[in-house]
Coordinates of C-alpha atoms and ligand atoms in Angstrom, one line a residue:
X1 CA -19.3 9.8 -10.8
X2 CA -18.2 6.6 -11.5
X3 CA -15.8 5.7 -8.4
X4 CA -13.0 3.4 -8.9
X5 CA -11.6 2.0 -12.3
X6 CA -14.4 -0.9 -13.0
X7 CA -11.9 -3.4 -13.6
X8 CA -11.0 -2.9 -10.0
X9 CA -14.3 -2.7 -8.1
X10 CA -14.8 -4.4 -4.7
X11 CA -10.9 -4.8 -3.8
X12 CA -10.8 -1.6 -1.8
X13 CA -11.2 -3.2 1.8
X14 CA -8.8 -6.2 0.9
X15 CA -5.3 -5.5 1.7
X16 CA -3.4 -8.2 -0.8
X17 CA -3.3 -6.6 -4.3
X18 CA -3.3 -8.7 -7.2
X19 CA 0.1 -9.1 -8.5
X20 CA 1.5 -6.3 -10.8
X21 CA 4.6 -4.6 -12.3
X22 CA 5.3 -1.4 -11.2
X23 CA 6.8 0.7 -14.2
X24 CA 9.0 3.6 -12.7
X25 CA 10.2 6.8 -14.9
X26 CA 13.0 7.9 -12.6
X27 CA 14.9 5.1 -11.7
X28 CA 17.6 6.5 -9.9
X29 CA 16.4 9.8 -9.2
X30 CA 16.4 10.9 -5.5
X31 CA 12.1 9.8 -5.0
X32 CA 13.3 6.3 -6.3
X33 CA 16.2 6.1 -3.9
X34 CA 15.1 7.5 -0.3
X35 CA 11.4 6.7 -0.8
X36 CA 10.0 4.6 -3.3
X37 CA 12.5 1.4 -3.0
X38 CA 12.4 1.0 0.5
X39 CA 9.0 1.7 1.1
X40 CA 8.5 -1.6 -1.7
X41 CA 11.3 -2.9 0.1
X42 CA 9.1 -2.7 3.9
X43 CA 6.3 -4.1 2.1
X44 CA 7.6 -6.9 1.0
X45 CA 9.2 -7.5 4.4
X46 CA 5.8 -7.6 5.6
X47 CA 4.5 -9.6 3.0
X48 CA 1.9 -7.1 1.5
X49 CA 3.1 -7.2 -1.8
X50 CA 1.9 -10.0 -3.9
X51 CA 3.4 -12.9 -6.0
X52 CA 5.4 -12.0 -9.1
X53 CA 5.3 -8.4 -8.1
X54 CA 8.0 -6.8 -10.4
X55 CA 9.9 -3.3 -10.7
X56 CA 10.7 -2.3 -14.2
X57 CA 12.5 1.2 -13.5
X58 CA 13.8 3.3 -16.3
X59 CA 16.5 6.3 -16.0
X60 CA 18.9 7.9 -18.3
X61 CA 22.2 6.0 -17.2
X62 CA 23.2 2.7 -18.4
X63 CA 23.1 -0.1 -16.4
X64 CA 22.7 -3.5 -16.5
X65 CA 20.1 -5.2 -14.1
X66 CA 22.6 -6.8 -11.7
X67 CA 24.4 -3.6 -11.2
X68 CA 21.1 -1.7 -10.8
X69 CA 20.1 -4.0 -8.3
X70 CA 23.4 -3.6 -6.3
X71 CA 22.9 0.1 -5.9
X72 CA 19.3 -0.3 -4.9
X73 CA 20.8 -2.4 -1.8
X74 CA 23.0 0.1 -0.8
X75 CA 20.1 3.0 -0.7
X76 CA 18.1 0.2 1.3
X77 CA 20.1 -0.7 3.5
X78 CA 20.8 3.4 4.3
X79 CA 17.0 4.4 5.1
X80 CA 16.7 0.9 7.5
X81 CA 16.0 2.7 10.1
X82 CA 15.1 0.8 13.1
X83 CA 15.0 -2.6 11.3
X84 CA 17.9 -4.3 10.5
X85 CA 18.5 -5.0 6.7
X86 CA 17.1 -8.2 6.1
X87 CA 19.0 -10.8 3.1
X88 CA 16.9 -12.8 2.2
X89 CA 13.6 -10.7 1.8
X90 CA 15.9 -8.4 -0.8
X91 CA 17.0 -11.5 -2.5
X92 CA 13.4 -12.3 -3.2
X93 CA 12.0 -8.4 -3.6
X94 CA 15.4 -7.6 -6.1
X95 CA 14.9 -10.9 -8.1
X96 CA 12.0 -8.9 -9.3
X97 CA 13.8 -5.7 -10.1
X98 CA 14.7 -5.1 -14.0
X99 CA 16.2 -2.2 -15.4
X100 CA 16.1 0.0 -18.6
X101 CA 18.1 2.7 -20.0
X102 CA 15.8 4.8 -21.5
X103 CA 16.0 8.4 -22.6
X104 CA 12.2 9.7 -22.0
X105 CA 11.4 11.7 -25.1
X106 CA 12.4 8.7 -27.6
X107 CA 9.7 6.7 -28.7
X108 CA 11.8 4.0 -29.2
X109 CA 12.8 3.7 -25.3
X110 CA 8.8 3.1 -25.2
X111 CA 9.1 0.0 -27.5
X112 CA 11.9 -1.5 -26.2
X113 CA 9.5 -1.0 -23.3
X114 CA 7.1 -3.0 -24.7
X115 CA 8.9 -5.5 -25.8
X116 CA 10.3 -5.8 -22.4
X117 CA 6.6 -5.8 -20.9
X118 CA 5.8 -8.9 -23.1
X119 CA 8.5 -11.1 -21.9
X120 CA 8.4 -10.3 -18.5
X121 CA 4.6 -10.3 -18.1
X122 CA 3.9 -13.8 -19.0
X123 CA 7.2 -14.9 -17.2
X124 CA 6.6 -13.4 -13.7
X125 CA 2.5 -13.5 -14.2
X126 CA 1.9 -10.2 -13.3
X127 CA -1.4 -10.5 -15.6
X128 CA -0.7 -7.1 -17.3
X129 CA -1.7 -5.3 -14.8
X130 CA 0.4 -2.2 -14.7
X131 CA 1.4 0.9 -12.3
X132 CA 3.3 3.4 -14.3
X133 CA 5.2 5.9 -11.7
X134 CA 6.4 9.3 -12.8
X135 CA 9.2 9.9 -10.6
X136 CA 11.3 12.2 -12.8
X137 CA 11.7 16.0 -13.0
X138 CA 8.1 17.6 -13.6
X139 CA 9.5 18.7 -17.1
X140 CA 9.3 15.4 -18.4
X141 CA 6.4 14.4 -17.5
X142 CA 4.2 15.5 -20.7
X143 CA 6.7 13.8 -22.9
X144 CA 6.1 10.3 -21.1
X145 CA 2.4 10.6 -20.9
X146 CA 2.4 11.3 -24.9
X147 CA 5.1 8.6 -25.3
X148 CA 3.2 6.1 -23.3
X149 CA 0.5 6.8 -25.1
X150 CA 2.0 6.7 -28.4
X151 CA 3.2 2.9 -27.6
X152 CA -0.8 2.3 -26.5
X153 CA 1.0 1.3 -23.2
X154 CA -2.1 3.4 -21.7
X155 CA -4.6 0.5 -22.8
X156 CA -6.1 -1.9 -20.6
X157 CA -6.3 -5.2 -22.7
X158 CA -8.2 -7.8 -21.4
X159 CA -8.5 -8.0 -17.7
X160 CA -4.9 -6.3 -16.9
X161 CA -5.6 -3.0 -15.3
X162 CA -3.3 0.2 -16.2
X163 CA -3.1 2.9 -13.4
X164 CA -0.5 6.0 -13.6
X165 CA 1.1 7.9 -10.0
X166 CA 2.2 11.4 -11.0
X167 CA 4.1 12.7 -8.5
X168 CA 3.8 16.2 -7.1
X169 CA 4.4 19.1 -8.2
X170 CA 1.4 18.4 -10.7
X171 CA 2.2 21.8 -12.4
X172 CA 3.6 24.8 -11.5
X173 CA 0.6 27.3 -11.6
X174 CA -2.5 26.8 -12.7
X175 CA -2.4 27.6 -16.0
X176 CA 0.3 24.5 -16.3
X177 CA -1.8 21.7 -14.1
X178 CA -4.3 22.9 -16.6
X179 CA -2.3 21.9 -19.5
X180 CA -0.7 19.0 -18.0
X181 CA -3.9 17.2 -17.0
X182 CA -5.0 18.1 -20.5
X183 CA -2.4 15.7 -21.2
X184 CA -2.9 13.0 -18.9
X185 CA -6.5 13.2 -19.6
X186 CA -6.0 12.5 -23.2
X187 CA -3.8 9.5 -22.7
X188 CA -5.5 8.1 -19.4
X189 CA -9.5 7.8 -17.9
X190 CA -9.7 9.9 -14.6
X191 CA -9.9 6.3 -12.9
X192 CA -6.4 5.7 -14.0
X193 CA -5.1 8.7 -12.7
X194 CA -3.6 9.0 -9.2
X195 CA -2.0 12.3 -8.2
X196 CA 0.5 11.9 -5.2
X197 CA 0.6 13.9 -2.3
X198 CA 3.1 11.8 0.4
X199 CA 1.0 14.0 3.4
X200 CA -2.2 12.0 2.8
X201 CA -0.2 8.8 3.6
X202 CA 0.8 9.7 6.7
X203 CA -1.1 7.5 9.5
X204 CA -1.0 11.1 11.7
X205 CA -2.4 12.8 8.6
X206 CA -5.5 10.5 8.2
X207 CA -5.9 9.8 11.6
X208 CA -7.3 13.5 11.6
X209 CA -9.9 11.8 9.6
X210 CA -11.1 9.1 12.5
X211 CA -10.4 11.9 15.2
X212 CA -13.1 14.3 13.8
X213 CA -15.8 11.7 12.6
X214 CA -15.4 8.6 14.9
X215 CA -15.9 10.5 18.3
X216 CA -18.9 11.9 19.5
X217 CA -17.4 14.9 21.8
X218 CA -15.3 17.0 19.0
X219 CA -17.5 17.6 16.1
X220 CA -20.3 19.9 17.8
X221 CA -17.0 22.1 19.2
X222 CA -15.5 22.1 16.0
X223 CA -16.4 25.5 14.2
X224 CA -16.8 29.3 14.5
X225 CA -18.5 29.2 17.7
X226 CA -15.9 27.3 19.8
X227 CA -12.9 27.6 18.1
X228 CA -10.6 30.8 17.6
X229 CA -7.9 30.4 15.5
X230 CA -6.0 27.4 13.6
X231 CA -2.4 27.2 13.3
X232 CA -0.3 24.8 11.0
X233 CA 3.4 24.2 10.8
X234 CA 5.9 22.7 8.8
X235 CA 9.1 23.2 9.9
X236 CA 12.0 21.8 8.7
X237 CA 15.8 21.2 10.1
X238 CA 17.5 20.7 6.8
X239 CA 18.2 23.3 3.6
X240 CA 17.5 22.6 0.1
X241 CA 20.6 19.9 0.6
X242 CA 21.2 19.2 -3.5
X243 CA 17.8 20.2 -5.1
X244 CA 18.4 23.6 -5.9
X245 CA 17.7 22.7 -9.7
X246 CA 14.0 22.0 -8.7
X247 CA 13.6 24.2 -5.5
X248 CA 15.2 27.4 -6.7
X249 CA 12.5 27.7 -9.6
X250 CA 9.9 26.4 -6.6
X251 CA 10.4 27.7 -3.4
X252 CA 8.3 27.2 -0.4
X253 CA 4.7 28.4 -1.6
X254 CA 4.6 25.7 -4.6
X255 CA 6.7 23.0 -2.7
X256 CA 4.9 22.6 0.7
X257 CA 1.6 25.5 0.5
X258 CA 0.1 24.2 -2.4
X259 CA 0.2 20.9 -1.8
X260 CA 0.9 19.6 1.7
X261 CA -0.3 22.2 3.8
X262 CA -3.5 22.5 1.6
X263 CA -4.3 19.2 2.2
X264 CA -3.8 19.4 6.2
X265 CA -6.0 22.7 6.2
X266 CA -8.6 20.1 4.0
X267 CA -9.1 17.6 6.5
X268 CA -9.3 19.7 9.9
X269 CA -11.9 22.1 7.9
X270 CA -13.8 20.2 5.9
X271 CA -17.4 18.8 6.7
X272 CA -18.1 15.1 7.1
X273 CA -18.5 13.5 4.0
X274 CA -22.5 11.2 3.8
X275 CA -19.7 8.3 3.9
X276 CA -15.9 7.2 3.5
X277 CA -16.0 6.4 0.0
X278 CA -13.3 7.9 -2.5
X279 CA -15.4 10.0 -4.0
X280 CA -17.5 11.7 -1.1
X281 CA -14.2 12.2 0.7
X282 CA -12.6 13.9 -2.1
X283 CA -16.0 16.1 -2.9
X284 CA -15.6 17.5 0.4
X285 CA -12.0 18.6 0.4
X286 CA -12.5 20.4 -2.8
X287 CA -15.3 21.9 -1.5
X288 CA -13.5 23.5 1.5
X289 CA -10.7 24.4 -0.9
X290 CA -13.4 26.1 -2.9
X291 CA -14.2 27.7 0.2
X292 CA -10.9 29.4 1.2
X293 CA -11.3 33.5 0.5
X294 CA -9.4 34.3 -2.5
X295 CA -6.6 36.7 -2.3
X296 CA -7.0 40.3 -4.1
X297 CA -3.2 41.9 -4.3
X298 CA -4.0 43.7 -1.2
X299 CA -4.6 40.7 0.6
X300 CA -1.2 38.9 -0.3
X301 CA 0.0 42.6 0.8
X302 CA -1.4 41.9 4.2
X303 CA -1.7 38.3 5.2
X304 CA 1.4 36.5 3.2
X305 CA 4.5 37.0 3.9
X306 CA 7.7 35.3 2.5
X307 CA 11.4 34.6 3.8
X308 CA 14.2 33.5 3.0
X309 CA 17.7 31.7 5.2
X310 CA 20.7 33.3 6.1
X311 CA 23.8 32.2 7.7
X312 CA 23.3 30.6 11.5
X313 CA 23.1 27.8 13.9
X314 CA 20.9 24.6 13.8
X315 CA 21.8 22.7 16.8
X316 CA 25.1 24.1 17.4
X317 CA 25.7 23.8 13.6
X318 CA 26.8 26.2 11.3
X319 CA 24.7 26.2 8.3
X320 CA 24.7 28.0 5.0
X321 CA 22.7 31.1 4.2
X322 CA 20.6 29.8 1.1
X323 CA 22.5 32.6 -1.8
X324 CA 25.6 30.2 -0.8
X325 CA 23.8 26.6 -1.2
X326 CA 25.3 25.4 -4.4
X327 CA 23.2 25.7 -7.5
X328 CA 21.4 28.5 -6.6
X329 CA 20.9 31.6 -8.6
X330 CA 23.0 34.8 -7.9
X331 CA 20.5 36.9 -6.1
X332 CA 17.7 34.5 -6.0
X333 CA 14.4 35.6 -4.3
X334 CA 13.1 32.5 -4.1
X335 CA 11.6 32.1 -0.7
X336 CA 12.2 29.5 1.6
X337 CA 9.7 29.9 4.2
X338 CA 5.9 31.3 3.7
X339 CA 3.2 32.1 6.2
X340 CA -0.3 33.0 5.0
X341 CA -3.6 33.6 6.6
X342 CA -6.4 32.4 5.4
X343 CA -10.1 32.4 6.1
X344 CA -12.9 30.6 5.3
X345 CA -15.9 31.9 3.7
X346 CA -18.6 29.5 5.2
X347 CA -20.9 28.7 8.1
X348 CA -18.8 26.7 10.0
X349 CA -15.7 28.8 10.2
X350 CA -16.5 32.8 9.6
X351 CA -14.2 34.8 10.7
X352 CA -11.7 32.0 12.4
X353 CA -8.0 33.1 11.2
X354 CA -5.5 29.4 9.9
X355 CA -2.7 30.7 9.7
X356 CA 0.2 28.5 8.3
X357 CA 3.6 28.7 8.2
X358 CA 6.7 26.6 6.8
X359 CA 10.1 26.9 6.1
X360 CA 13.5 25.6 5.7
X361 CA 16.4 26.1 7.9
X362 CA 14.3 26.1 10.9
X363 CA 15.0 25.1 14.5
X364 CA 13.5 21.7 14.6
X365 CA 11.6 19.6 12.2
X366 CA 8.1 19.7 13.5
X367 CA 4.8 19.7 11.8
X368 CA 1.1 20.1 14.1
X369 CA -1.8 21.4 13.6
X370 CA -3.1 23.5 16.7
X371 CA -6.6 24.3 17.3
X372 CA -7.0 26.7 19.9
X373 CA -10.3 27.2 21.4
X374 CA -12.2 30.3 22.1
X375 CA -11.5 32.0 26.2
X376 CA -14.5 30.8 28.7
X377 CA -17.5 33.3 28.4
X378 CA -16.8 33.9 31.9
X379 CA -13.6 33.6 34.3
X380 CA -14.6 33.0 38.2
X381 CA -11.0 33.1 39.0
X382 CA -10.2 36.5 39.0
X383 CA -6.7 36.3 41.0
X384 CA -5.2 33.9 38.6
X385 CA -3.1 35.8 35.9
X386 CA -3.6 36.0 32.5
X387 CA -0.5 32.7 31.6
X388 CA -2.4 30.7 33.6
X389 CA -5.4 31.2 32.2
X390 CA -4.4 30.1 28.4
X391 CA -7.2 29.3 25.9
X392 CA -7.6 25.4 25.2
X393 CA -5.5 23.8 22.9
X394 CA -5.6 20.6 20.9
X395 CA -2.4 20.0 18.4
X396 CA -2.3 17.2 16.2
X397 CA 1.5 16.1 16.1
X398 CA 2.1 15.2 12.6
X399 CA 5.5 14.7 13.0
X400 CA 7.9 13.7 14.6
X401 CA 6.6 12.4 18.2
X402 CA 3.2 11.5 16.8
X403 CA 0.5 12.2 18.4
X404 CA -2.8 14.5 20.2
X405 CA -2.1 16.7 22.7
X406 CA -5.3 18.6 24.7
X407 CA -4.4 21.4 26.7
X408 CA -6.5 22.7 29.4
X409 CA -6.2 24.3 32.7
X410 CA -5.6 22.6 36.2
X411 CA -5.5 23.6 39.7
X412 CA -2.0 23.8 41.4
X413 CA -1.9 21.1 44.3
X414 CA -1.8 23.6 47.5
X415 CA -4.4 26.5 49.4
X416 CA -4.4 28.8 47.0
X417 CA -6.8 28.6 43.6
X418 CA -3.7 29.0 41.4
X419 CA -3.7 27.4 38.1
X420 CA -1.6 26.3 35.5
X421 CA -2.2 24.9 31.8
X422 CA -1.8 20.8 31.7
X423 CA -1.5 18.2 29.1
X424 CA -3.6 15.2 28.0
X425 CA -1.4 13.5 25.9
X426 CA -1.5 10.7 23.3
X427 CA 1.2 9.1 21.8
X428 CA 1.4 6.5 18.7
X429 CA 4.8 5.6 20.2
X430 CA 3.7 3.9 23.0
X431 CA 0.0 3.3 23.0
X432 CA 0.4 1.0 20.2
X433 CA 4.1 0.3 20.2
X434 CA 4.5 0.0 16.3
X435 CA 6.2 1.7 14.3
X436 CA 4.2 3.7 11.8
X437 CA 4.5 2.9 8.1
X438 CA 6.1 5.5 6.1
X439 CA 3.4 7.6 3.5
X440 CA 4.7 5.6 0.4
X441 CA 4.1 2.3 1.7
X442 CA 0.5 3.1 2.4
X443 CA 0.0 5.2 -0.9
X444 CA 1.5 2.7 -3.3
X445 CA -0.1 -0.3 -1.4
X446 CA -3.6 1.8 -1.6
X447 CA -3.1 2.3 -5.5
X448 CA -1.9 -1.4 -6.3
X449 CA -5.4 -2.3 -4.6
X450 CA -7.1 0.7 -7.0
X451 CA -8.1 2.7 -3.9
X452 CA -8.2 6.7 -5.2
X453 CA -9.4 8.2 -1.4
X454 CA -5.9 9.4 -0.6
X455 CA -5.2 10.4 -3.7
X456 CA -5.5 14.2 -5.3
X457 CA -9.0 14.8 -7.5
X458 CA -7.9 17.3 -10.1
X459 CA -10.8 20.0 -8.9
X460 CA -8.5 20.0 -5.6
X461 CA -5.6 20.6 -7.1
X462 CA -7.2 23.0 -9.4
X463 CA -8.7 25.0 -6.8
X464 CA -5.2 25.0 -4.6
X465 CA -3.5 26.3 -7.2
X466 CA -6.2 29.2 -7.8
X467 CA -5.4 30.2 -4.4
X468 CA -1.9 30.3 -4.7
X469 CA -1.9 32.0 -8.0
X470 CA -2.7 35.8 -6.4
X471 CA 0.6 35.1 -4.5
X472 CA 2.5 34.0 -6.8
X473 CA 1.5 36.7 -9.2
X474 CA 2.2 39.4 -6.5
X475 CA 5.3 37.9 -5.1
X476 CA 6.4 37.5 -8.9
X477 CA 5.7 41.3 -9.4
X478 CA 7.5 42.5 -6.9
X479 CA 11.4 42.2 -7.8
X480 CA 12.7 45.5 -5.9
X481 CA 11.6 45.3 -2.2
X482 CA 14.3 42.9 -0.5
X483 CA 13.0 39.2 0.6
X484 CA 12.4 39.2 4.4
X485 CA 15.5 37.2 6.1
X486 CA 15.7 35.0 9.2
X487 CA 18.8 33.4 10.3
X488 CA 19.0 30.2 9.9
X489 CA 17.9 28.1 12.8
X490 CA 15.5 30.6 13.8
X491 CA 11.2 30.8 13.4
X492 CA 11.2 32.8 10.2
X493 CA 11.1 36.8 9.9
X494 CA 10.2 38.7 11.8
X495 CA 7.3 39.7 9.4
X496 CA 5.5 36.7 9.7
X497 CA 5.3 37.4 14.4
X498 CA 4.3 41.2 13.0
X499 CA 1.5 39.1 11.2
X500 CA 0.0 37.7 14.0
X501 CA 0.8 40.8 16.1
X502 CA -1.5 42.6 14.4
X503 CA -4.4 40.6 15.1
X504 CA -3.8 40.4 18.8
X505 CA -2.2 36.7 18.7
X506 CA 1.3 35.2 18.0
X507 CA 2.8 32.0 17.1
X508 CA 2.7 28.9 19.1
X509 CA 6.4 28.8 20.5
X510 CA 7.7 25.0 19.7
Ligands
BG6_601 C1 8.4 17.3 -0.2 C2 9.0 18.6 -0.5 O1 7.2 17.2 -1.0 O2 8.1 17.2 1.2 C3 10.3 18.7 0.3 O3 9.4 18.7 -1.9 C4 10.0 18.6 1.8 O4 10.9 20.0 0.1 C5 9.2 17.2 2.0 O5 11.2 18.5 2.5 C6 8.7 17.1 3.4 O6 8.2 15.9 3.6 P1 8.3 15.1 5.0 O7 7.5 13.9 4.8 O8 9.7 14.9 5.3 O9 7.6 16.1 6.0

């Protein structure tokens, strides 16, 4: 398969782009705002981005470019988080900022586009080369790929290279991804084409990468015969805050199963790929995904289970239950937190449970992947109880406190051979003392250089949607039995322990 778009071959290793204008359909949605601006914003403060880079954002409301500018500064300088906002890199990054009204489904929005593109091309030397971004609500994302390709903005003239981000969700079953990359794909070559999902740029996320396949000691442990279960969390602090509009017709299952939590399942399971290139990487995640045992309805019966907030406490806070969060429907049963378990239908992991679970409303925000490891064949220690004798564990700390944990036994300092379970610990924070980039500046950099390898092949996100779709159809089907609850600032129902129960294990306590 032909590997990266040829007009971009042999930059993947570099880490200056060429200069560019980044086209963004959203311009002052909520992506734009917390994520997209100052992730450009950092990168530019870092000097990653190159000469003449330019932002041409489009949105509904009008504007003019000064005052378009002004409220980017004020989202920038809210999401500074340890750095202090810095003048004179925005004056240079905003100088490059334009803006458009433009209403999406008007093809004449798309040639004032053009027009725009002309003048500003030439002027800022961005050499064509173009990164469209659809940051707008997934329903309007057909209508701009038709659009764009209506105005032949799609077209690569000359040496200018034309790339599109589509941000996730990329459909909402598989029956829609189906149709929409129908779209895409007859407007855009695959090579154009990068599907976001923010997890992948995480430094913690691909770092899972380097841990498996750049040490010797963990790769001949890592299957069926070592390992016993796998458990991954996402668990979130915070509600739907104002995104009930997209999150009441989502919920959980679509928002963070599908996508995020695929992907982490993808790289702790997958099998060493012959090398690191975009393609062999991607092959092997959608080969693992392939991999997953599909559900039949008696399946999603017994190892998914759904919740949804109430009223309660998250750190001594009162929070909403999620019938009372504004926007969402009377007697919704969309859910807000989902735990599954999967298996794997291959040599390597046979029989070994993943279980995941996320939700909203939960304690703490806190996302790891724990590996626990088999019991030894054979204890010597027979007066030590069974808590001190825990299995192995190694957690990947995704976030926040990133880092790698390994968990083993010890022997308490004294006469006696008691025991007690002990930490090897890792920590980004301070072994390396930086602070880690956030997932956008990596993922936009990575696609400004035409680098696809942290990007979603449409066979993934194919097969993670056929693996949701049993759910989803049973969960759809069922509109009598009530929607397990948990109370706000707790783990989720108590369905989802009962899970576990059953198989003779329980959920890591965080
Ligand atoms: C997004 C989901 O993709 O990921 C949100 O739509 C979720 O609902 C977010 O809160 C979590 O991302 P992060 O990087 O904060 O873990």
């Amino acid at each position: 398969m032909d590997e990266t778009n040829p007009l971009r071959s042999g930059r993947r290793l570099s880490r200056s782009p060429e200069p560019s204008a980044l086209i963004i359909f959203g311009g002052s949605g909520d992506l734009t705002r917390r994520k997209l601006i100052p992730a450009l914003y950092r990168l530019s403060q870092q000097r990653f981005l190159p000469a003449g880079f330019t932002v041409v954002a489009l949105s509904r409301s009008p504007m003019s470019n000064e005052q378009y500018r002004a409220m980017l500064r004020t989202w920038v300088d809210k999401t500074a988080e340890d750095s202090p906002f810095d003048l004179a890199t925005w004056e240079s990054f905003a100088q490059g900022i334009f803006y458009i009204p433009a209403d999406y489904r008007d093809p004449s929005s798309y040639q004032k586009l053009v027009n725009f593109m002309s003048e500003i091309e030439p002027a800022r030397r961005t050499g064509g080369n173009r990164l469209f971004y659809l940051a707008t609500a997934p329903s309007d994302y057909a209508a701009i790929i038709r659009n764009l390709g209506s105005a032949n903005l799609n077209v690569e003239n000359g040496s200018g290279w034309v790339q599109i981000i589509i941000e996730k969700p990329f459909g909402q079953d598989l029956k829609s991804a189906r149709e929409l990359n129908k779209e895409v794909s007859s407007v855009f070559r695959e090579q154009q084409v990068y599907r976001i999902d923010h997890y992948l740029g995480k430094e913690t996320v691909q770092n899972i990468l380097v841990f498996r396949f750049a040490n010797e000691i963990f790769e001949p442990i890592w299957n069926r015969n070592f390992i016993d279960n796998i458990q991954i969390t996402a668990a979130e602090n915070l509600g739907i805050g104002s995104r009930a509009a997209y999150y009441d017709d989502s919920g959980a299952l679509r928002d963070m199963v599908q996508s995020h939590i695929l992907q982490l399942l993808a790289l702790v399971t997958m099998e060493p790929p012959p090398n690191f290139s975009a393609e062999a990487v991607r092959s092997e995640k959608a080969k693992i995904l392939n991999s997953i045992r599909p559900f039949s309805p008696e399946g999603v019966r017994r190892f998914s289970v759904r919740g949804q907030y109430n009223r309660g406490f998250i750190g001594g806070k009162e929070a909403l239950g999620y019938l009372e969060e504004p926007g969402v429907a009377p007697g919704s049963r969309t859910e807000t937190y989902a735990a599954i378990r999967f298996l794997i239908d291959n040599w390597r992991w046979a029989d070994v449970p993943v279980y995941i679970r996320t939700g909203k409303n939960m304690p703490k925000r806190e996302t790891e992947i724990a590996i626990t490891f088999q019991r030894t064949p054979h204890f010597l220690f027979r007066q030590a109880s069974a808590e001190q004798v825990e299995s192995n564990v190694l957690v990947f700390r995704i976030q926040p406190d990133e880092g790698i944990t390994l968990k083993f036994i010890a022997k308490l300092p004294g006469q006696s051979m008691e025991m007690q379970p002990v930490n090897m610990d890792f920590r980004y924070g301070s072994t390396f003392g930086l602070h880690l980039a956030e997932a956008y500046e990596r993922l936009l950099l990575d696609c400004m250089l035409g680098d696809p390898t942290l990007f979603d092949r449409i066979d993934s996100v194919e097969a993670s949607w056929e693996l949701m779709e049993p759910i989803l159809r049973a969960w759809n089907a069922d509109q009598s039995s009530p929607i397990p609850q948990y109370a706000s600032g707790s783990w989720g129902p108590r369905e989802a322990d009962e899970l576990l129960a059953r198989e003779n294990r329980s959920w890591r306590s965080l």
